[in-house]
Amino acid sequence: MPCLSARFEVGVGPLINIGVYPGGTLPQTGTPTTQASLFPALVDTGASSTCVSLSVAQSVGLRAIGKRPLISATQTAPVNIYLVDFIIPFGNVAYIISSSQALEFVPDGRCPFQILMGRDIICRGAFTLSFDGHFTFSI
């Protein structure tokens, strides 16, 4: 089971880099033939669905497949839904999540991430967050 382990900054949270492709473009097995665009993602246990910013969607050519209400702590708003292939790099090994739905979100201009990795991905593996500033994620 591949594992990531790193430190996180209090006030920011655990960040990992995730590769993003338009949905259905990655092979089911083997290594992708093109280089993934990697984006910083916040491991967000409060998000039920993984979300990508509009800038991520535009930079990799994602096309909206519909709209759905995004319910946050402060508001509910209709947002675009994208079909996405994700790659989570674990050193020399990559975990591929094919044809996953991702919602669009608007990150704060100062935040260091462009993706919210939600429980739809987190619950495929094991995630630990320690009080000493370390986290691990394995799938």
Coordinates of N, CA and C in Angstrom, one line a residue, residues 31-77:
T31 N 1.2 3.1 -17.0 CA 1.6 4.5 -16.8 C 1.0 5.4 -17.9
P32 N 0.5 6.6 -17.5 CA 0.0 7.5 -18.5 C 1.1 7.9 -19.5
T33 N 0.8 8.1 -20.7 CA 1.8 8.5 -21.7 C 2.1 10.0 -21.7
T34 N 1.3 10.8 -21.1 CA 1.6 12.2 -21.0 C 1.8 12.6 -19.6
Q35 N 2.6 13.7 -19.4 CA 2.9 14.2 -18.0 C 1.7 14.9 -17.4
A36 N 1.4 14.6 -16.2 CA 0.3 15.2 -15.5 C 0.6 16.6 -15.1
S37 N -0.4 17.5 -15.1 CA -0.2 18.8 -14.5 C -0.5 18.6 -13.0
L38 N 0.4 18.9 -12.2 CA 0.3 18.7 -10.7 C -0.2 20.0 -10.1
F39 N -1.1 19.9 -9.1 CA -1.7 21.0 -8.4 C -1.7 20.8 -7.0
P40 N -1.5 21.8 -6.1 CA -1.5 21.6 -4.7 C -3.0 21.3 -4.2
A41 N -3.2 20.3 -3.4 CA -4.5 19.9 -2.9 C -4.5 19.9 -1.4
L42 N -5.5 20.5 -0.8 CA -5.7 20.4 0.6 C -6.5 19.1 0.9
V43 N -5.9 18.3 1.8 CA -6.7 17.1 2.2 C -7.7 17.6 3.2
D44 N -9.0 17.6 2.7 CA -10.1 18.3 3.5 C -11.1 17.3 3.9
T45 N -11.0 16.8 5.2 CA -11.9 15.8 5.7 C -13.4 16.4 5.8
G46 N -13.5 17.7 5.7 CA -14.8 18.3 5.8 C -15.6 18.4 4.5
A47 N -14.9 18.1 3.4 CA -15.5 18.1 2.1 C -15.9 16.7 1.7
S48 N -17.2 16.5 1.4 CA -17.6 15.2 1.0 C -17.2 14.9 -0.5
S49 N -17.1 15.9 -1.3 CA -16.6 15.7 -2.7 C -15.3 16.5 -3.0
T50 N -14.5 15.9 -3.9 CA -13.3 16.6 -4.3 C -13.7 17.8 -5.2
C51 N -13.0 18.9 -5.0 CA -13.3 20.1 -5.8 C -12.1 20.7 -6.4
V52 N -12.2 21.3 -7.6 CA -11.1 21.9 -8.3 C -11.5 23.3 -8.6
S53 N -10.5 24.2 -8.6 CA -10.7 25.6 -9.0 C -11.0 25.7 -10.5
L54 N -11.5 26.9 -10.8 CA -11.8 27.1 -12.3 C -10.4 27.2 -13.0
S55 N -9.4 27.7 -12.4 CA -8.1 27.8 -13.0 C -7.5 26.5 -13.3
V56 N -7.7 25.5 -12.4 CA -7.3 24.1 -12.7 C -8.1 23.6 -13.9
A57 N -9.4 23.7 -13.9 CA -10.3 23.2 -14.9 C -9.8 23.8 -16.3
Q58 N -9.6 25.1 -16.3 CA -9.2 25.7 -17.6 C -7.8 25.3 -18.0
S59 N -6.9 25.1 -17.1 CA -5.5 24.8 -17.5 C -5.3 23.4 -18.1
V60 N -6.2 22.5 -17.7 CA -6.1 21.1 -18.2 C -7.2 20.8 -19.2
G61 N -8.1 21.7 -19.5 CA -9.1 21.5 -20.5 C -10.3 20.7 -20.1
L62 N -10.7 20.9 -18.8 CA -11.9 20.2 -18.3 C -13.1 20.9 -18.9
R63 N -14.2 20.1 -19.2 CA -15.4 20.6 -19.7 C -16.5 20.3 -18.6
A64 N -17.4 21.3 -18.3 CA -18.4 21.0 -17.4 C -19.4 20.0 -18.0
I65 N -19.9 19.1 -17.1 CA -20.9 18.1 -17.6 C -22.2 18.4 -16.9
G66 N -22.3 19.5 -16.2 CA -23.6 19.8 -15.5 C -23.3 20.7 -14.4
K67 N -24.4 21.0 -13.6 CA -24.3 21.8 -12.4 C -24.9 21.0 -11.2
R68 N -24.4 21.4 -10.0 CA -24.9 20.8 -8.8 C -24.8 21.8 -7.7
P69 N -25.6 21.8 -6.7 CA -25.5 22.8 -5.6 C -24.2 22.4 -4.7
L70 N -23.4 23.4 -4.5 CA -22.3 23.2 -3.6 C -22.7 23.8 -2.2
I71 N -22.7 23.0 -1.2 CA -23.2 23.5 0.1 C -21.9 23.7 1.0
S72 N -21.7 24.9 1.4 CA -20.6 25.2 2.3 C -21.1 25.7 3.6
A73 N -20.2 26.0 4.5 CA -20.6 26.5 5.8 C -21.4 27.8 5.8
T74 N -21.2 28.6 4.7 CA -21.8 29.9 4.7 C -22.8 30.1 3.6
Q75 N -22.8 29.2 2.6 CA -23.8 29.4 1.4 C -24.0 28.1 0.7
T76 N -25.1 28.2 -0.2 CA -25.3 27.1 -1.2 C -25.4 27.8 -2.5
A77 N -24.6 27.3 -3.5 CA -24.6 27.9 -4.8 C -24.5 26.8 -5.9

